[in-house]
Structure formats: structure tokens, C-alpha cells
Amino acid sequence: MSSLKELIVKLSEAPGCPGYEGSISDIIKEEISGHADNVTVDALNNILASKGSGKTVMIAAHMDEIGLLVKHVDSKGFVRFAKLGGISDQLLQGQRVTIFTNKGPVPGVVGCKPIHLMSDHDRKKLVGYDKMFIDIGAGSAEEAGALGMRIGDPIVIDRKVTELKNGLICGKALDDRVGCAILIEVLKRVQPRNRLVAAFTIQEEIGLKGATVSAFAVSPDLGLAVDTGIAADHPEVTEHEGPIKLGHGPAILAADGRRDSLSGGLVCGTAIRDWLIKLAEEKGIPYQLEVFEGGTTDATVMQLSRSGVPTGVVSVPSRYIHTFSEVVAMEDVENVVKLITAVVEADLPV
Ligand SMILES: [Zn+2]
């Protein structure tokens, strides 16, 4: 059985673009085997693992990661791509990638015009992803086709996990493989007081899709998303812009949504938020309260499922989110496991 850190490394390094989460769901199904009363996989590839009986707590973590998709292969074998999820174009130049074809993985590199050949004016501008391409070393479209390359094949950035000082780990897709690892760990460790449904969801990054249909199927009494949240305790961000810090414990969400209005997000009811705070305090788990402008999680659609579900979010603070080198503290991950364990072992506030 993998340790929590080994599990995070395995999940982080595996490929799983939105719509192509099969490698991730294979790892999860193997890890949770024997640790749930019932495991189902729905038509969209969401995994629903239930354990215990009574009122239903649905806890969601998404399996997908930001990535790319083959859009076009030109006559010289160069690949143009679309983006799947929120990726800043300036991260892409020079990235090594793997394209997953029906004949197996094909390595490539993201190329663009070298700065040496740019005008002084163009050098100062950001290069858009539409000015980039993937070089797989093929000399023609036919050669690319012979490798199995087809329009729509998923492309994942290659990145191993590395460890930084003080228990920090750095890797791709920690958003939200860390959440998946936490849910797996809770299934392994805990006998729930109520009925736990651990939902490993698909396509969160492109519209919260897996959680939408899973919440309908599960019809929970209480919902929770476990995801990564923005830690910005680093240069070039003022404290009020990004107050969440690595190593200071789980972030309990008060509200999130679009910048300026928080529309399209979640306002967590005080009943759920205060209950999470009470559980953290009873167990001596450090925590941070969060208002996040600029995004949302699976919790938003869980809250709006059927006639409404009281829903909250617990986040693992993460620096450099939606880059391919996200950084989390193992201490925070362990504390989120403890808080989610407390949730699953507690009487519900609903
Ligand atoms: Zn996420």
C-alpha cells in the first residue's frame, strides 16, 4: 500500500486531461479496492465510492488536470493544439509534453519563433499559444499519422515531482491529485459515522461537469469539495491580495467566485463553515479562512444540485497553481486528512 506522499507522486505524474482521466481512475480504483462498501463508475467516468450508512456526506475531489489537445497536424508533422483549462500561454514555451495516441505515448516539445529572430517590438510582447506548435520530430503528416496521432488526442506536460526544503513538494496536477490522495487516505483510514460517498470527478477544469452529474446521482445531505487553493506567501503578491500561507493549515472557504463580484461561485453557509471551524478547533488542527476571488470548485454545482445541498470547501494551500510546478506542504496535506477524517466521523450539522 502506498504512503500518502508516494500516492501523491504517483497521481501527480500520471496523465489525466479533462475528458481523458482513465489513467487516474485506474490508480484510484486499485487504491480504494477493499476500502469501500460499494464502488461505481458512471457513464462519464466519475468514480463514486461509498462507505457506511445513514445520512449522506458527498466529498468530491477532481481527477482531471489542465492540459492540451491536438487540433491540427501540418504537412511537415508539426502539431497545433487547443488548451484544456486555464493555462497562461507564457508557461508553454519549451515545455516537454507527451501526446497520448491510440498507438501509445509520443514525446514532443512546445516550440515557437526564437527571440533572436523577433523584432525588438515583438520581443516585449507575450507569445500566444496560437503562435506555438509541438515538435515530435516527425518530418511529415504521414509520419505523425503512422505514430497514431489523431485530431483530439490529449497532451500532458511532462513533469516529475521534486521535493523542496521543509517538507514542500512540487509537481504538476497537484490541483487536484492532492485532493484525490486525501480522499483515498480517508477511505482507507476511517469508518464513517454516516454514509460517506467519495466522488472522484471528471472535467472540473472545464466546467465542473463531473460534480454536476455526481451530485444529482448521490443526492447528498451535505457536500464538500477538497481541492487546492491559492497560497501566495511569496514575492510580488501583497498580503491582502493572497493571505493564505503554506504550512498554516487547511483553508476553510467562506466564499469564492469571479473576481469583482464573486458571482458564479459558492457562498458557504455559516452553518457548514462554523461546523468545520469547530471540528478543526476540537481536534487541534490549524486552519485559515479564505475568500477567493478568481475561481471556484466542484462545491458550487454540488450546492445547486436538485433542491439545494449545504456545501463547503476545504483546500490544501498551493503556490503557483495552474503552472506545471505547483507547490504544497505535506504538513498541510496531513492536516486536511485530519480535518476530513473529523468530518466523516462527526454528527452532521444538517
Ligand atoms: Zn482544482
Coordinates of C-alpha atoms and ligand atoms in Angstrom, one line a residue:
M1 CA 0.0 0.0 0.0
S2 CA 1.4 3.4 -0.9
S3 CA 2.2 6.0 1.7
L4 CA 0.3 9.3 1.3
K5 CA 3.4 11.0 -0.3
E6 CA 4.0 8.1 -2.6
L7 CA 0.4 8.2 -3.6
I8 CA 0.6 12.0 -4.4
V9 CA 3.7 11.4 -6.5
K10 CA 2.0 8.5 -8.4
L11 CA -1.2 10.5 -9.1
S12 CA 0.7 13.7 -10.0
E13 CA 2.9 12.1 -12.5
A14 CA 0.1 10.2 -14.2
P15 CA -1.6 11.9 -17.2
G16 CA -5.3 13.0 -17.0
C17 CA -6.5 15.9 -19.1
P18 CA -10.2 16.7 -18.8
G19 CA -12.1 14.0 -20.7
Y20 CA -9.1 11.6 -20.5
E21 CA -8.9 10.7 -16.8
G22 CA -8.6 7.0 -17.4
S23 CA -5.1 6.6 -16.0
I24 CA -6.1 8.4 -12.8
S25 CA -9.3 6.5 -12.3
D26 CA -7.3 3.2 -12.8
I27 CA -4.9 4.2 -9.9
I28 CA -7.8 5.3 -7.7
K29 CA -9.9 2.1 -8.3
E30 CA -6.8 0.0 -7.4
E31 CA -6.0 2.0 -4.3
I32 CA -9.6 2.1 -2.8
S33 CA -10.2 -1.6 -3.6
G34 CA -11.4 -3.2 -0.4
H35 CA -11.7 0.1 1.4
A36 CA -15.3 1.0 0.3
D37 CA -18.6 -0.9 0.6
N38 CA -19.5 -0.1 -2.9
V39 CA -17.7 1.5 -5.9
T40 CA -19.5 2.5 -9.1
V41 CA -18.2 4.3 -12.2
D42 CA -20.8 6.3 -14.1
A43 CA -21.3 6.9 -17.8
L44 CA -18.9 9.9 -17.7
N45 CA -16.2 8.0 -15.7
N46 CA -16.8 9.6 -12.3
I47 CA -15.9 7.2 -9.5
L48 CA -18.4 7.1 -6.6
A49 CA -17.1 5.1 -3.6
S50 CA -19.5 4.7 -0.7
K51 CA -18.8 3.6 2.9
G52 CA -21.0 3.4 6.0
S53 CA -24.7 4.1 6.3
G54 CA -27.0 6.9 7.4
K55 CA -27.2 10.5 6.1
T56 CA -25.0 11.0 3.1
V57 CA -21.9 13.2 3.0
M58 CA -20.5 13.6 -0.5
I59 CA -16.9 14.7 -0.7
A60 CA -15.5 15.5 -4.1
A61 CA -12.0 15.7 -5.5
H62 CA -11.4 16.2 -9.2
M63 CA -9.2 13.8 -11.2
D64 CA -8.5 16.0 -14.2
E65 CA -5.6 18.4 -14.8
I66 CA -5.1 21.3 -17.2
G67 CA -3.6 20.2 -20.5
L68 CA -3.7 20.4 -24.3
L69 CA -5.4 18.7 -27.2
V70 CA -4.2 18.0 -30.7
K71 CA -6.0 20.5 -33.1
H72 CA -4.1 20.1 -36.3
V73 CA -1.1 18.4 -37.8
D74 CA 0.6 20.2 -40.7
S75 CA 2.3 18.7 -43.8
K76 CA 5.7 18.8 -42.0
G77 CA 4.4 16.9 -39.0
F78 CA 4.1 19.9 -36.6
V79 CA 1.2 19.8 -34.2
R80 CA -1.1 22.7 -33.3
F81 CA -3.0 22.5 -30.1
A82 CA -6.0 23.8 -28.2
K83 CA -5.9 24.4 -24.4
L84 CA -8.0 22.4 -21.9
G85 CA -8.5 24.6 -18.8
G86 CA -6.9 27.8 -17.6
I87 CA -3.3 27.9 -18.7
S88 CA -1.2 31.0 -19.1
D89 CA 0.3 31.0 -22.5
Q90 CA 3.7 32.1 -21.2
L91 CA 4.1 28.8 -19.4
L92 CA 4.1 26.8 -22.5
Q93 CA 7.2 27.6 -24.5
G94 CA 9.8 24.9 -24.3
Q95 CA 7.6 22.5 -22.3
R96 CA 8.2 18.8 -22.9
V97 CA 4.9 17.1 -23.5
T98 CA 3.5 13.6 -24.1
I99 CA 0.8 13.1 -26.7
F100 CA -1.4 10.1 -26.0
T101 CA -2.2 8.4 -29.2
N102 CA -4.1 5.1 -29.9
K103 CA -0.6 3.5 -30.6
G104 CA 0.9 4.8 -27.4
P105 CA 2.6 7.9 -26.0
V106 CA 4.6 10.2 -28.3
P107 CA 7.0 12.7 -26.7
G108 CA 7.2 16.2 -28.0
V109 CA 8.3 19.8 -27.2
V110 CA 6.4 23.1 -27.5
G111 CA 8.3 25.3 -30.0
C112 CA 7.9 28.8 -31.2
K113 CA 9.9 31.5 -33.1
P114 CA 13.2 32.1 -31.2
I115 CA 13.6 35.5 -29.6
H116 CA 16.8 36.0 -31.8
L117 CA 14.5 36.2 -34.9
M118 CA 11.9 38.6 -33.3
S119 CA 11.8 42.3 -33.8
D120 CA 12.5 44.4 -30.8
H121 CA 8.8 45.2 -30.6
D122 CA 7.8 41.5 -30.7
R123 CA 10.3 40.6 -28.0
K124 CA 8.5 42.7 -25.5
K125 CA 5.1 41.0 -26.2
L126 CA 3.8 37.7 -24.8
V127 CA 3.7 34.9 -27.3
G128 CA 0.2 33.5 -27.7
Y129 CA -0.4 29.7 -27.7
D130 CA -1.7 30.1 -31.3
K131 CA 1.9 31.1 -32.3
M132 CA 3.3 27.9 -30.8
F133 CA 3.3 24.3 -32.0
I134 CA 4.5 20.9 -30.9
D135 CA 7.6 19.3 -32.5
I136 CA 7.5 15.5 -32.2
G137 CA 10.5 15.0 -34.5
A138 CA 8.3 13.8 -37.4
G139 CA 9.0 15.0 -40.9
S140 CA 5.5 14.8 -42.4
A141 CA 1.8 14.5 -41.5
E142 CA 2.0 10.9 -42.7
E143 CA 4.8 10.1 -40.3
A144 CA 2.8 11.7 -37.4
G145 CA -0.2 9.7 -38.5
A146 CA 1.8 6.4 -38.5
L147 CA 2.6 7.1 -34.9
G148 CA -1.1 7.0 -34.2
M149 CA -1.5 10.8 -33.9
R150 CA -5.1 12.0 -34.5
I151 CA -7.1 15.2 -34.0
G152 CA -8.3 15.3 -30.4
D153 CA -5.5 13.3 -28.8
P154 CA -4.8 14.6 -25.3
I155 CA -1.4 16.2 -24.5
V156 CA 0.0 16.3 -21.0
I157 CA 3.0 18.3 -19.8
D158 CA 5.8 16.0 -18.6
R159 CA 6.9 16.8 -15.1
K160 CA 8.2 14.7 -12.2
V161 CA 7.5 15.5 -8.6
T162 CA 10.5 17.0 -6.7
E163 CA 10.9 17.7 -3.0
L164 CA 11.8 21.2 -1.8
K165 CA 13.1 22.0 1.7
N166 CA 10.9 21.9 4.8
G167 CA 8.5 19.2 3.6
L168 CA 7.3 21.0 0.4
I169 CA 6.6 19.0 -2.7
C170 CA 6.5 20.4 -6.2
G171 CA 4.8 18.8 -9.2
K172 CA 2.2 19.1 -11.9
A173 CA -1.5 18.5 -11.3
L174 CA -1.3 18.7 -7.5
D175 CA -4.6 20.5 -8.3
D176 CA -6.3 18.2 -7.6
R177 CA -4.5 14.9 -7.3
V178 CA -3.6 16.0 -3.7
G179 CA -7.4 16.1 -3.1
C180 CA -7.8 12.6 -4.7
A181 CA -5.0 11.3 -2.5
I182 CA -6.6 12.8 0.6
L183 CA -10.0 11.1 -0.2
I184 CA -8.2 7.8 -0.8
E185 CA -6.4 8.1 2.5
V186 CA -9.7 8.9 4.4
L187 CA -11.4 5.9 2.8
K188 CA -8.5 3.7 4.0
R189 CA -8.3 5.1 7.5
V190 CA -11.9 5.9 8.5
Q191 CA -15.1 4.0 9.4
P192 CA -17.6 6.8 8.8
R193 CA -20.3 7.7 11.3
N194 CA -22.7 8.5 8.4
R195 CA -22.7 7.4 4.8
L196 CA -19.6 8.8 3.0
V197 CA -19.6 9.0 -0.8
A198 CA -16.1 9.8 -2.0
A199 CA -16.6 11.3 -5.5
F200 CA -13.6 11.4 -7.8
T201 CA -14.9 13.7 -10.5
I202 CA -14.1 14.3 -14.2
Q203 CA -13.7 17.6 -16.1
E204 CA -13.7 20.1 -13.2
E205 CA -11.2 22.3 -15.0
I206 CA -13.6 22.9 -18.0
G207 CA -16.9 23.5 -16.2
L208 CA -17.4 21.4 -13.0
K209 CA -19.0 18.7 -15.1
G210 CA -18.4 15.5 -13.1
A211 CA -19.5 17.0 -9.9
T212 CA -22.7 18.2 -11.5
V213 CA -23.9 14.8 -12.5
S214 CA -22.4 13.0 -9.5
A215 CA -24.2 15.3 -7.0
F216 CA -27.5 14.6 -8.8
A217 CA -26.9 10.8 -8.6
V218 CA -25.8 10.8 -5.0
S219 CA -28.4 13.4 -3.7
P220 CA -26.3 14.1 -0.6
D221 CA -27.4 15.7 2.7
L222 CA -24.1 17.6 2.9
G223 CA -21.5 18.3 0.3
L224 CA -17.8 19.1 0.5
A225 CA -15.1 19.7 -2.1
V226 CA -11.5 19.0 -1.3
D227 CA -9.3 21.0 -3.7
T228 CA -6.1 23.1 -3.8
G229 CA -6.4 26.8 -3.0
I230 CA -4.2 29.8 -3.7
A231 CA -1.3 30.3 -1.3
A232 CA 0.5 33.5 -2.2
D233 CA 3.0 33.9 0.6
H234 CA 5.7 34.8 -1.8
P235 CA 7.2 37.9 -3.6
E236 CA 5.1 40.1 -5.9
V237 CA 1.8 39.5 -4.1
T238 CA 0.7 41.7 -1.2
E239 CA -0.7 40.1 1.9
H240 CA -4.2 41.3 1.4
E241 CA -4.2 40.0 -2.2
G242 CA -3.2 36.5 -1.2
P243 CA -3.4 36.0 2.6
I244 CA -3.4 32.1 2.6
K245 CA 0.0 30.7 3.6
L246 CA 1.7 27.3 3.1
G247 CA 2.1 25.4 6.3
H248 CA -0.6 27.2 8.2
G249 CA -3.2 24.5 7.8
P250 CA -6.3 23.7 5.7
A251 CA -8.1 26.7 4.2
I252 CA -11.8 26.7 5.1
L253 CA -13.7 28.6 2.4
A254 CA -16.1 31.4 3.2
A255 CA -16.8 32.3 -0.4
D256 CA -15.3 32.1 -3.9
G257 CA -16.3 33.1 -7.5
R258 CA -15.5 35.6 -10.2
R259 CA -13.2 38.5 -9.5
D260 CA -15.0 41.7 -8.6
S261 CA -18.4 40.1 -7.9
L262 CA -17.9 36.5 -6.6
S263 CA -20.8 35.6 -8.9
G264 CA -20.7 32.1 -10.3
G265 CA -19.1 30.7 -7.2
L266 CA -20.0 29.5 -3.7
V267 CA -21.0 31.4 -0.6
C268 CA -20.6 28.8 2.1
G269 CA -23.4 29.0 4.6
T270 CA -22.2 29.8 8.1
A271 CA -23.7 26.6 9.4
I272 CA -21.2 24.5 7.4
R273 CA -18.3 26.9 7.8
D274 CA -18.7 27.2 11.6
W275 CA -19.1 23.4 11.9
L276 CA -15.8 22.9 10.0
I277 CA -14.1 25.5 12.2
K278 CA -15.5 23.8 15.4
L279 CA -14.2 20.4 14.2
A280 CA -10.7 21.9 13.5
E281 CA -10.6 23.6 16.9
E282 CA -11.7 20.4 18.7
K283 CA -9.0 18.3 17.0
G284 CA -6.3 21.0 17.4
I285 CA -5.9 21.3 13.6
P286 CA -4.6 24.7 12.4
Y287 CA -6.9 26.4 9.8
Q288 CA -7.2 29.5 7.7
L289 CA -10.3 31.2 6.5
E290 CA -10.5 32.1 2.8
V291 CA -12.3 34.4 0.5
F292 CA -11.1 33.6 -3.0
E293 CA -11.8 35.9 -6.0
G294 CA -10.9 34.4 -9.3
G295 CA -12.3 30.9 -9.5
T296 CA -14.4 28.2 -8.0
T297 CA -14.7 24.5 -7.3
D298 CA -16.9 21.4 -7.6
A299 CA -18.7 22.7 -4.5
T300 CA -20.6 25.3 -6.5
V301 CA -22.5 22.8 -8.5
M302 CA -23.0 20.4 -5.6
Q303 CA -24.7 23.3 -3.7
L304 CA -27.1 23.8 -6.6
S305 CA -27.9 20.2 -7.2
R306 CA -31.6 19.1 -7.0
S307 CA -33.3 21.3 -4.4
G308 CA -30.0 22.5 -2.9
V309 CA -27.3 21.0 -0.8
P310 CA -25.5 22.6 2.1
T311 CA -21.9 22.6 0.8
G312 CA -18.4 23.7 1.8
V313 CA -14.8 23.6 0.7
V314 CA -11.6 22.6 2.4
S315 CA -8.5 23.5 0.4
V316 CA -4.8 22.5 0.6
P317 CA -2.9 25.8 0.2
S318 CA -0.8 25.7 -3.0
R319 CA 1.7 28.1 -4.5
Y320 CA 1.9 28.5 -8.3
I321 CA -1.5 26.9 -9.0
H322 CA -2.2 26.2 -12.7
T323 CA 1.5 26.1 -13.5
F324 CA 3.2 22.8 -14.0
S325 CA 5.1 23.3 -10.8
E326 CA 2.6 23.6 -8.1
V327 CA 3.9 23.5 -4.5
V328 CA 2.1 22.2 -1.4
A329 CA 3.3 21.4 2.1
M330 CA 3.0 17.8 3.3
E331 CA 2.1 19.2 6.7
D332 CA -1.0 20.9 5.2
V333 CA -1.9 17.7 3.3
E334 CA -1.8 15.7 6.6
N335 CA -3.9 18.3 8.4
V336 CA -6.5 18.2 5.6
V337 CA -6.7 14.4 6.0
K338 CA -7.2 15.0 9.8
L339 CA -10.0 17.6 9.2
I340 CA -11.8 15.4 6.6
T341 CA -11.5 12.5 8.9
A342 CA -13.1 14.6 11.6
V343 CA -15.9 15.5 9.2
V344 CA -16.6 11.9 8.3
E345 CA -16.5 10.8 12.0
A346 CA -18.8 13.6 13.3
D347 CA -22.5 14.1 13.6
L348 CA -23.7 16.2 10.7
P349 CA -25.0 19.8 11.3
V350 CA -27.8 19.1 8.8
Ligands
ZN1 ZN -8.8 22.2 -8.7

